[in-house]
mmCIF file of C-alpha atoms in Angstrom:
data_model
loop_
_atom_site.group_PDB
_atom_site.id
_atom_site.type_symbol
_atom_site.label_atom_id
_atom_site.label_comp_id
_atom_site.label_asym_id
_atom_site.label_seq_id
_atom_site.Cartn_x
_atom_site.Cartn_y
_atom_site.Cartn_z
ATOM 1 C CA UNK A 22 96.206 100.374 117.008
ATOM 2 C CA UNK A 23 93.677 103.265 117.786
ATOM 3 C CA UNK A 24 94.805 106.210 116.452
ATOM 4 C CA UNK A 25 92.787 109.577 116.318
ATOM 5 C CA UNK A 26 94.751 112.736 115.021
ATOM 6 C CA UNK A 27 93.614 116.469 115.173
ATOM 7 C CA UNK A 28 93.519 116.501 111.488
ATOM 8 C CA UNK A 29 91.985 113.073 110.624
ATOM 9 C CA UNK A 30 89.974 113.007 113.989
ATOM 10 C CA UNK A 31 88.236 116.573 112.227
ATOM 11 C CA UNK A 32 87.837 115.516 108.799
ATOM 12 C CA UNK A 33 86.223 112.264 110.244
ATOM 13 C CA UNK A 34 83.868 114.534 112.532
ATOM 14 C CA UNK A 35 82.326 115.916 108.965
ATOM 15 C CA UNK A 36 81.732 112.847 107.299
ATOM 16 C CA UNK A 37 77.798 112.206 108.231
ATOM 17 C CA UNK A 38 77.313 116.299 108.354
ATOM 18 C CA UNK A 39 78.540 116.611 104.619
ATOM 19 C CA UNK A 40 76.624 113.908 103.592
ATOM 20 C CA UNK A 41 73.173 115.422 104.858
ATOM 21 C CA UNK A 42 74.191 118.542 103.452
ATOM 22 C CA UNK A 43 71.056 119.524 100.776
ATOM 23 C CA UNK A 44 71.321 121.563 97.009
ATOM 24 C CA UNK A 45 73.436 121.345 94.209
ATOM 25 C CA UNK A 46 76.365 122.693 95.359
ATOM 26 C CA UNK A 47 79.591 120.318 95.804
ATOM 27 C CA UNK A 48 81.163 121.036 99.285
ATOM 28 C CA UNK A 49 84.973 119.252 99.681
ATOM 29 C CA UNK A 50 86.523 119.703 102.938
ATOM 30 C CA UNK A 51 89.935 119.263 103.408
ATOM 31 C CA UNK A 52 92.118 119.904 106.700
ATOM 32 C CA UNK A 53 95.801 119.221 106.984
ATOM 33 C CA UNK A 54 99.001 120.131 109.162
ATOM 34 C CA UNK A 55 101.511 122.353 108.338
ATOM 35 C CA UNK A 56 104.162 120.337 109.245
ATOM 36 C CA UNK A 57 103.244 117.075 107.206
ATOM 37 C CA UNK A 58 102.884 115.104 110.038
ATOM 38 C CA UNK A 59 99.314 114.201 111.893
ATOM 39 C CA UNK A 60 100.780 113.045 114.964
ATOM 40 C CA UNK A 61 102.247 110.051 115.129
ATOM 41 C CA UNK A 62 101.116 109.097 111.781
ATOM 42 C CA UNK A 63 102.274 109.182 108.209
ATOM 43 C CA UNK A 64 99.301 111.236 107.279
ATOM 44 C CA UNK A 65 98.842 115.431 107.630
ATOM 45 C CA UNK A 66 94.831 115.133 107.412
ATOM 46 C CA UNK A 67 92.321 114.130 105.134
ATOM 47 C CA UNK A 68 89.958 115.027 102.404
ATOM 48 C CA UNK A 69 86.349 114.964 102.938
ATOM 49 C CA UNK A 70 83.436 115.004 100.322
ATOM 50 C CA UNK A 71 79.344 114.893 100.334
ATOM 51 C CA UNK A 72 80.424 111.376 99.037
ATOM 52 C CA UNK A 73 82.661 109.986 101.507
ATOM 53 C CA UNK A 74 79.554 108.833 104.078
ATOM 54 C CA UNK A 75 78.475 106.669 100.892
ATOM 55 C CA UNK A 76 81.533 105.254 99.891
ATOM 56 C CA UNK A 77 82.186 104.058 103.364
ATOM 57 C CA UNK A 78 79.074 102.110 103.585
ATOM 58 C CA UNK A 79 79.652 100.815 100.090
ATOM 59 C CA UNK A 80 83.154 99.866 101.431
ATOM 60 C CA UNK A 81 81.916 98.257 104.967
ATOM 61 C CA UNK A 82 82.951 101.250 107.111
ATOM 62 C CA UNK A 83 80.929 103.303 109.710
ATOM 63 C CA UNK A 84 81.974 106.424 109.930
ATOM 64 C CA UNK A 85 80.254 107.120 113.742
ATOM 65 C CA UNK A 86 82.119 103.982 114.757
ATOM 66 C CA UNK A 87 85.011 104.833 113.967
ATOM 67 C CA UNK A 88 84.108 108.490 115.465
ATOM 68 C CA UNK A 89 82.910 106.396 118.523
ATOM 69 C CA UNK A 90 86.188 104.215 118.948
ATOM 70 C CA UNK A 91 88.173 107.650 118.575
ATOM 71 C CA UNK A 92 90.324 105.895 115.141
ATOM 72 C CA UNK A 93 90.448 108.150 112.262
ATOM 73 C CA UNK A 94 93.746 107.071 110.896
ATOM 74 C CA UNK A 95 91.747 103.266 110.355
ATOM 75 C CA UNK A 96 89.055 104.825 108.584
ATOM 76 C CA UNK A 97 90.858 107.111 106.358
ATOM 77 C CA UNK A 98 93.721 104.705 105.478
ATOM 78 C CA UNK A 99 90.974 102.021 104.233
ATOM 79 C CA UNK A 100 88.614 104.612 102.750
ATOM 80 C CA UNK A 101 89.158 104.846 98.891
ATOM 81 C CA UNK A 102 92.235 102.747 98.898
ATOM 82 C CA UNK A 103 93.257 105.625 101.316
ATOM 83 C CA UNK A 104 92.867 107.908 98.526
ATOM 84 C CA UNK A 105 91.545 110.411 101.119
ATOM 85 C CA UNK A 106 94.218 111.008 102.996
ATOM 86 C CA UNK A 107 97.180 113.805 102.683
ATOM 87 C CA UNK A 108 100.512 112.326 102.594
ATOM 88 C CA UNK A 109 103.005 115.402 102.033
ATOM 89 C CA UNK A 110 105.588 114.437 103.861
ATOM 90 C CA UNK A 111 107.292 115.989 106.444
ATOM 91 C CA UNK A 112 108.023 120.167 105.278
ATOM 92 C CA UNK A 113 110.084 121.306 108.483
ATOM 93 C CA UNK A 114 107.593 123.602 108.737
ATOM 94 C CA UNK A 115 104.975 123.343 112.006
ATOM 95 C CA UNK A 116 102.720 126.314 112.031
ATOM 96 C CA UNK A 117 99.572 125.236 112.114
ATOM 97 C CA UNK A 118 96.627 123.026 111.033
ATOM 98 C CA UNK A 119 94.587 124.615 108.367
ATOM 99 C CA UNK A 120 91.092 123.856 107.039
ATOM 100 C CA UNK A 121 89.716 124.322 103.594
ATOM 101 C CA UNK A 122 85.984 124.248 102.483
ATOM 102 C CA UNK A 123 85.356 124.712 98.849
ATOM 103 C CA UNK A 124 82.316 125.132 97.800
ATOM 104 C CA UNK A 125 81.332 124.784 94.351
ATOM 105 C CA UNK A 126 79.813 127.918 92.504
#
């Protein structure tokens, strides 16, 4: 099934840019829903590294495909063993989605 979330549709949209991102500073984003849920998945988001671009390939994903065919959940759930995505559970709480970008000093 195609499935493309706010949250994991996002995180997926920063893949290639993180990975052309330049210096010696680490950069994780991370962008998850309030409410534990990333529509009809059991996922709130995902985490995204300067890595992730590279680990895909080494894994046999494409990253604009999966951009392309609009299925985020897919690419996150076999990324890393789906290491990369957020699975909180649901909170009974449905604010808001919220991103995070650390940087590292």
């Amino acid at each position: 099934a195609v499935v493309s979330t706010q949250s994991t549709g996002m995180a997926l949209a920063v893949v290639q840019p993180l990975a052309q991102m330049t210096g010696n500073r680490g950069v994780i984003f991370v962008v998850t829903s309030t409410d534990g849920q990333d529509g009809p998945t059991d996922a709130s988001g995902a985490i995204v590294t300067q890595t992730s671009a590279a680990e895909a390939e080494e894994q046999g994903l494409d990253p604009a495909e999966h951009l392309k065919d609009n299925n985020s959940y897919r690419f996150f759930s076999r990324l890393n063993g789906e290491a990369n995505l957020l699975k909180s559970g649901m909170t009974g709480t449905n604010l808001m989605d919220i991103v995070f970008i650390f940087i590292e000093n």
